[in-house]
Coordinates of C-alpha atoms and ligand atoms in Angstrom, one line a residue:
X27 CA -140.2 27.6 -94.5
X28 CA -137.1 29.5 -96.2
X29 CA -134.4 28.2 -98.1
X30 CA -132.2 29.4 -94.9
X31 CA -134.3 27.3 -92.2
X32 CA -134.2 24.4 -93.7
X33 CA -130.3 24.1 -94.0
X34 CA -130.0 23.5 -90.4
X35 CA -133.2 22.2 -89.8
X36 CA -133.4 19.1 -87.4
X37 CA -135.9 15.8 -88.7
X38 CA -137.7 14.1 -86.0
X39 CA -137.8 15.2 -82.7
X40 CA -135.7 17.6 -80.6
X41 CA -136.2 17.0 -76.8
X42 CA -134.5 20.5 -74.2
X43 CA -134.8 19.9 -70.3
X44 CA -135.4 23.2 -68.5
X45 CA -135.2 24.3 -65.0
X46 CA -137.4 25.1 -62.4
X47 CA -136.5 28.4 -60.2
X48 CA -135.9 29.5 -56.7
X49 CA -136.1 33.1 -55.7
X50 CA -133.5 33.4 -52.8
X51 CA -133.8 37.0 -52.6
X52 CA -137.5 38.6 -53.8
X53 CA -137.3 42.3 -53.5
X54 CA -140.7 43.7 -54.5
X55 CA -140.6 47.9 -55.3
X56 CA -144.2 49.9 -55.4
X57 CA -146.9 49.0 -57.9
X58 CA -145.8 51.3 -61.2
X59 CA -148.0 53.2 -63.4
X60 CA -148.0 50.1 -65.8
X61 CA -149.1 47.3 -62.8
X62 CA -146.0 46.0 -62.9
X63 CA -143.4 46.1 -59.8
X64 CA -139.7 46.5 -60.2
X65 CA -137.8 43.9 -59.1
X66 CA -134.8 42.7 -57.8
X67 CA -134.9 39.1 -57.9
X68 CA -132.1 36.6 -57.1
X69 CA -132.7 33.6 -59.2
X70 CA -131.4 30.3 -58.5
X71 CA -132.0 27.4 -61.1
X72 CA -132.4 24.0 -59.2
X73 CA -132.1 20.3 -60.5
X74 CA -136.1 19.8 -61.3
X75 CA -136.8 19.6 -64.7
X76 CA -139.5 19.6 -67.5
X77 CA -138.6 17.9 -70.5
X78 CA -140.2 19.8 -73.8
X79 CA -140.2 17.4 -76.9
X80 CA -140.9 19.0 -80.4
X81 CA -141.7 16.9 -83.5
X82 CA -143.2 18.3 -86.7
X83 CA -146.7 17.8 -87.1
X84 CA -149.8 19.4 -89.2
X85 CA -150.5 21.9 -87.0
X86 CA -149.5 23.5 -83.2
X87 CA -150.5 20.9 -80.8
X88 CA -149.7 20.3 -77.4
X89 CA -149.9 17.5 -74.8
X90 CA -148.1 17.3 -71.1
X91 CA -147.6 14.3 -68.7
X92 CA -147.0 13.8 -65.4
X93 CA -148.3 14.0 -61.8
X94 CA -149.8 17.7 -62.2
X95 CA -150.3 17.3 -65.9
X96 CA -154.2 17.6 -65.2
X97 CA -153.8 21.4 -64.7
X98 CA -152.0 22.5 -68.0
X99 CA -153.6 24.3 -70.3
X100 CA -153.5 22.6 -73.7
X101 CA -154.4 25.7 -75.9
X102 CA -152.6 28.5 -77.5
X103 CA -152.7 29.8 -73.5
X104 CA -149.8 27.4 -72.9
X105 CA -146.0 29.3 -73.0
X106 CA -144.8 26.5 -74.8
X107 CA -146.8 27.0 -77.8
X108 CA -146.7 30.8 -77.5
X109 CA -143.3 30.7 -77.5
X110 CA -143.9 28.4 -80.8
X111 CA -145.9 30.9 -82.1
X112 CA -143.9 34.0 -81.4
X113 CA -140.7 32.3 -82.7
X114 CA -142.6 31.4 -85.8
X115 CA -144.0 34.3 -86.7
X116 CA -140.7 36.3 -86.5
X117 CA -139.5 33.8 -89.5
X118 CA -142.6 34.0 -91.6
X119 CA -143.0 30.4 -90.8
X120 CA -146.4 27.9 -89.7
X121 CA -145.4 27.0 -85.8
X122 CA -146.7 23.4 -87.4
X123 CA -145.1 21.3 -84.6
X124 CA -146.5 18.8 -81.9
X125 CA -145.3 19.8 -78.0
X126 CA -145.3 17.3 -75.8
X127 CA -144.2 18.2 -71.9
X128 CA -143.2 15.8 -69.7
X129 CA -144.0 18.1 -66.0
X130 CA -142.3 17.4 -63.7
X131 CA -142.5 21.2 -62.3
X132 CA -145.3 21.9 -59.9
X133 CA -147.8 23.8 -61.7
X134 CA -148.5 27.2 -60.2
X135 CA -146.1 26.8 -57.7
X136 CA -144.1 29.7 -57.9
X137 CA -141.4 27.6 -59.9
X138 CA -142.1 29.1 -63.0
X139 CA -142.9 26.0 -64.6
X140 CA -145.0 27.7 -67.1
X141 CA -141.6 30.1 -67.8
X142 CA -139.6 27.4 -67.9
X143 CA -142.0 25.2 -70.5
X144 CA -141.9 28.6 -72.8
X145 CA -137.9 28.6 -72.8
X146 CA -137.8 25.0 -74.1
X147 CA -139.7 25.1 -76.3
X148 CA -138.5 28.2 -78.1
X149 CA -134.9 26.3 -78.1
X150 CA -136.1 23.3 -79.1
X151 CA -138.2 24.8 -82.2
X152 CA -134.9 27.3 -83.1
X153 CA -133.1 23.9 -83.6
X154 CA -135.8 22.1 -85.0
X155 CA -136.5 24.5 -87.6
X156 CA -132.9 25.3 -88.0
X157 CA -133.1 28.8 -87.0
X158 CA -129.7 29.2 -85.2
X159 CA -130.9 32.2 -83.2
X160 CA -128.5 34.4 -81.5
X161 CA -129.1 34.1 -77.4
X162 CA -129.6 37.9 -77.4
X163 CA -132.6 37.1 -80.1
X164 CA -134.5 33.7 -78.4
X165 CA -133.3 36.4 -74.9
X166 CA -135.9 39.5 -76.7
X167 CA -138.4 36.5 -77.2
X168 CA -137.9 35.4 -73.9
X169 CA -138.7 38.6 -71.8
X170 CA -141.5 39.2 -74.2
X171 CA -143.3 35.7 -73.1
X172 CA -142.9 36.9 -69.5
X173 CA -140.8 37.9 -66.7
X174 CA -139.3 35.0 -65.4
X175 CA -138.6 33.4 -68.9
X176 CA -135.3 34.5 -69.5
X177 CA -133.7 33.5 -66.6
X178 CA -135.3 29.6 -67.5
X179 CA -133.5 30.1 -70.5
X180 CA -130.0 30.7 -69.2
X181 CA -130.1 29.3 -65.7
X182 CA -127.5 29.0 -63.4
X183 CA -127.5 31.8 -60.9
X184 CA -128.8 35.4 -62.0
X185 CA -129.8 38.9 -60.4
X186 CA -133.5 39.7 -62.2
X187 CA -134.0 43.6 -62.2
X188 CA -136.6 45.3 -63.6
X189 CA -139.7 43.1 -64.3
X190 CA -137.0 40.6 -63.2
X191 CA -136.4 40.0 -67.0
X192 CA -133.1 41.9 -67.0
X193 CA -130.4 39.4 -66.0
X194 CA -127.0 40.0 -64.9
X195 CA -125.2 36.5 -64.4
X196 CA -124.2 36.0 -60.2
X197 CA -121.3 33.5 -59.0
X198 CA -122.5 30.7 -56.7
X199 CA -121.6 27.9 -55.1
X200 CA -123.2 24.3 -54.8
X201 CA -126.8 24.8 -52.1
X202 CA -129.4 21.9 -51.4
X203 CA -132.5 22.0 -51.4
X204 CA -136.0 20.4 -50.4
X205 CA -139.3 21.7 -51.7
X206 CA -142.8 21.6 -50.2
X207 CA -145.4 21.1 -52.6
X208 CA -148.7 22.3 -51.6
X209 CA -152.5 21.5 -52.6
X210 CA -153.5 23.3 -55.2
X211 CA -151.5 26.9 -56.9
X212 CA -151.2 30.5 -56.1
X213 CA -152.2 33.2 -58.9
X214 CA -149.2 35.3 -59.2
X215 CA -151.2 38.3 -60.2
X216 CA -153.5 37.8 -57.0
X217 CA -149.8 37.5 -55.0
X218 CA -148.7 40.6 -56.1
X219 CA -152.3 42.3 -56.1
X220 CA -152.0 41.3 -52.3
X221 CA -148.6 42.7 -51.8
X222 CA -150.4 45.8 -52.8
X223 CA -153.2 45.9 -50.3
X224 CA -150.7 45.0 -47.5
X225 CA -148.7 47.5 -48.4
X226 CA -151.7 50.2 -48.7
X227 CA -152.9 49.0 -45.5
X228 CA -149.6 49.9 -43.7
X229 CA -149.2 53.0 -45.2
X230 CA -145.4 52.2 -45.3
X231 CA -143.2 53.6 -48.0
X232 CA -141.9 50.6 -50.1
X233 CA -138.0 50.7 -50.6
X234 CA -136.6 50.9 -54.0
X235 CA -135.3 47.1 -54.3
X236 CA -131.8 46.0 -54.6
X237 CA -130.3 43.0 -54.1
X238 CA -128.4 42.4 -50.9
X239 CA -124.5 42.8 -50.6
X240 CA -124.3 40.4 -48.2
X241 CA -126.7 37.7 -49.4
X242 CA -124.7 38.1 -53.2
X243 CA -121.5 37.1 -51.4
X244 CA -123.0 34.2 -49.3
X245 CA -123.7 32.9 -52.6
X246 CA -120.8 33.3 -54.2
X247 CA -118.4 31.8 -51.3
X248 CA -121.7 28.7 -51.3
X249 CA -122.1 29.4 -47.5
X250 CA -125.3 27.7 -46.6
X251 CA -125.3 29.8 -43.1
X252 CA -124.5 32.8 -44.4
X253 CA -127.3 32.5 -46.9
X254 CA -129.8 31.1 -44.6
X255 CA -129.5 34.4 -42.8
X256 CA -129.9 36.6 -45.8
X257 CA -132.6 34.8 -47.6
X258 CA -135.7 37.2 -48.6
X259 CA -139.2 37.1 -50.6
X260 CA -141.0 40.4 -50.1
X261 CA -144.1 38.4 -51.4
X262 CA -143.9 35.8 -48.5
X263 CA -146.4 38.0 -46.3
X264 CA -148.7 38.1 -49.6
X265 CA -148.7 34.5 -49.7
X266 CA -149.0 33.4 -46.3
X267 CA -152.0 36.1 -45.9
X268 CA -153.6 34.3 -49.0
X269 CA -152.8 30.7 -47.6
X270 CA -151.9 31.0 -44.1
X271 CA -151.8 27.3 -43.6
X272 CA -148.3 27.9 -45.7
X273 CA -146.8 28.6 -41.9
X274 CA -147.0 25.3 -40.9
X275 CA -145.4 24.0 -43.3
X276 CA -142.7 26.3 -43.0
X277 CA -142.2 25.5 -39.0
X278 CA -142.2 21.7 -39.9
X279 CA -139.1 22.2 -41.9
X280 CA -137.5 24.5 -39.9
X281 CA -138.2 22.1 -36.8
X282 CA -136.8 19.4 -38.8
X283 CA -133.4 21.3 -38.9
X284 CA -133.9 23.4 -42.7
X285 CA -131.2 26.4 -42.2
X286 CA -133.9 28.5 -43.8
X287 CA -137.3 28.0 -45.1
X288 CA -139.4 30.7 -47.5
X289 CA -142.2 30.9 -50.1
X290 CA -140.8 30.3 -53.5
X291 CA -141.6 32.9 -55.6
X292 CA -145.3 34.0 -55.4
X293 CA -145.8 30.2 -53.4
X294 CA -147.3 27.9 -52.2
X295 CA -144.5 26.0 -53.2
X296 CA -142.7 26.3 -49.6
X297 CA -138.4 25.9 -50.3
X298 CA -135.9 24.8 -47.5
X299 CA -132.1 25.7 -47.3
X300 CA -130.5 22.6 -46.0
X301 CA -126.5 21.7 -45.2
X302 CA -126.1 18.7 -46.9
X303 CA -128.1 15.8 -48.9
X304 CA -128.4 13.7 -45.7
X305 CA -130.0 17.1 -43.9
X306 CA -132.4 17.0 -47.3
X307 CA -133.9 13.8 -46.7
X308 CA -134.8 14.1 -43.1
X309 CA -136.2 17.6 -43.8
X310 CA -138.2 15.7 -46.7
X311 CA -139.0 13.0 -44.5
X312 CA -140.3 15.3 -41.4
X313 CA -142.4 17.8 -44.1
X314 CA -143.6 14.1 -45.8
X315 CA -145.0 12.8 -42.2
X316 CA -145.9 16.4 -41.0
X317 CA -149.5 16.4 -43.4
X318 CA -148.7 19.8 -44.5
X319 CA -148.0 19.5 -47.8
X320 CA -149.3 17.5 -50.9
X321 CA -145.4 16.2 -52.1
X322 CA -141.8 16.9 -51.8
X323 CA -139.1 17.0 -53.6
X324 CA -135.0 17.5 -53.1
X325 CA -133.1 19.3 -55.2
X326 CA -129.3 21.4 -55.6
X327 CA -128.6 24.9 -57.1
X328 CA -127.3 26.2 -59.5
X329 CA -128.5 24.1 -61.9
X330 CA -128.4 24.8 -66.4
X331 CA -130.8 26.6 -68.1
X332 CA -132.5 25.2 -71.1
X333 CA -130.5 22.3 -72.8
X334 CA -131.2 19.9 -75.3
X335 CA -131.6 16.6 -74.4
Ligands
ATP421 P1 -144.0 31.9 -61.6 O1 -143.1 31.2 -60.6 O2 -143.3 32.2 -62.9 O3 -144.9 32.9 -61.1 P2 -145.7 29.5 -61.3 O4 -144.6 28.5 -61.2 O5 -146.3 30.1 -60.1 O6 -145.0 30.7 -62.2 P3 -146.8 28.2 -63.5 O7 -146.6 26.7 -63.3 O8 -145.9 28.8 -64.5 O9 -146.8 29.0 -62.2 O10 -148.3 28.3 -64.0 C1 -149.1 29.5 -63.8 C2 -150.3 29.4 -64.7 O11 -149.8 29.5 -66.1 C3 -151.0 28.0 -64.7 O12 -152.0 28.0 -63.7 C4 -151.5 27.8 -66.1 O13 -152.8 28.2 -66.2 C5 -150.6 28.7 -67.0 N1 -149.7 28.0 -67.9 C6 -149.4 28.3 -69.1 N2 -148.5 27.5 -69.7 C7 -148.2 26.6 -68.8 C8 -147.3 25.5 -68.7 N3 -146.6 25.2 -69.8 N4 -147.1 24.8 -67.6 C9 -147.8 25.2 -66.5 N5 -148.7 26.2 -66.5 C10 -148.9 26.9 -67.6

């Protein structure tokens, strides 16, 4: 470790919470020559959190609790300890730290748990190890872990374009929330690789995306209506042709009185728009009894990005 990281370097343990992600608007362009699609990608942050704990150890270990925690890779595969590893390595230092995760994310539910895991724990090893990183620098890291990283970093409310790893910051008011977590995840490469045989099958030219006037000013005046009617994922078909069992669960929250109800993300984590906190426990209630989904849980947007603990 340098002289310089040391200064500001943290004993003990430094513990960020980080959010998890809805995609209120998921505009999905044509396949480009790289695999990738552009994007434009409204992000809302909502209040469900990991908790990423670093400590100093002998080497890069990590370990994750929690309901789903069963389904985490423990290996260099995890974000978290590539983030460890990236931030490391651009310091000429030994990512010697233990990670510990406390999930509370559904894994591969379209959340971007994973994203969001990566994000805290390149915070909480920049103040660990003292680094005082700019945001533009842990940002560059960031986009380079993957595409929805940077917005778990910053939170809030953000417009995604590109990979969805360019973020411009978008006003928004106070929305609630219930989510539907299914059994078992969704790839997102197998979403998107879906998206592209839909879209090959129907021969349709795909639109350049862009966000939506109206759906950007719903959110910033935090109209519920006027956002239910605007809310968008291009990848919903993609999902429900994967797991079409998805559409039940999205009828039992609509028939339980959800404004809106779409796939979040690349699914099958089902999200409902809902008025008010009373209108989010009887939607959670009604998707609870309805036997289409493994869990729910209620939530409100915008919520902070990555913050220690
Ligand atoms: P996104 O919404 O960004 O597409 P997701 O929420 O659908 O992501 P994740 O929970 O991020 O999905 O998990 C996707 C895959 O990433 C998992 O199946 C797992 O193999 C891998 N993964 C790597 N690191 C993590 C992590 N820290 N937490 C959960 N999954 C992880």
């Amino acid at each position: 470790m340098s002289a310089g990281a040391v200064t500001g370097a943290v004993t003990g343990a430094v513990t960020v919470r980080v959010p998890a992600k809805v995609n209120v608007q998921l505009a999905v362009g044509a396949a480009r020559p790289d695999g990738f699609h552009d994007l434009a990608n409204v992000f809302l942050a909502v209040s469900l959190y990991d908790e990423v704990t670093v400590t100093p150890a002998d080497a890069l270990t990590v370990t994750c609790s929690g309901p789903d925690a069963d389904q985490v890779p423990l290996d260099r595969t995890n974000l978290a300890a590539r983030a460890a590893e990236l931030l490391a390595a651009r310091h000429g230092l030994d990512p010697a730290v233990h990670i510990h995760i406390a999930k509370n994310i559904p894994v591969a539910g379209g959340m971007a748990g994973g994203s969001a895991d990566g994000a805290g724990a390149l915070l909480a090893c920049d103040l660990l190890w003292g680094l005082e990183s700019t945001p533009a620098e842990l940002l560059e890291i960031c986009a380079e872990l993957g595409s929805d990283v940077p917005f778990s970093l910053v939170g809030g409310a953000a417009l995604g374009t590109g990979r969805g790893e360019q973020l411009a910051p978008l006003e928004s008011g106070i929305f609630h929330w219930v989510f539907a977590v299914a059994d078992g995840g969704l790839s997102t490469p197998a979403v998107f690789r879906e998206f592209d045989r839909l879209a090959a099958e129907a021969g349709t030219d795909i639109p350049v995306p862009e966000a939506s006037p109206r759906l950007l000013a719903a959110l910033a005046a935090g109209d519920p209506d006027a956002l239910a009617a605007t809310v968008v994922n291009d990848l919903q078909g993609a999902a429900l042709s994967l797991r079409p069992q998805l559409g039940r669960t999205l009828d039992a929250g609509l028939g339980a009185g959800a404004l809106a109800a779409l796939v979040s993300g690349s699914g099958p984590t089902t999200a409902f728009l809902v008025r008010d906190p009373e209108s989010a426990a009887k939607v959670a209630e009604a998707l609870a009894a309805s036997g289409t989904c493994r869990t729910t849980r209620v939530a409100t947007s915008p919520a902070p990005g990555a913050t220690r603990h």
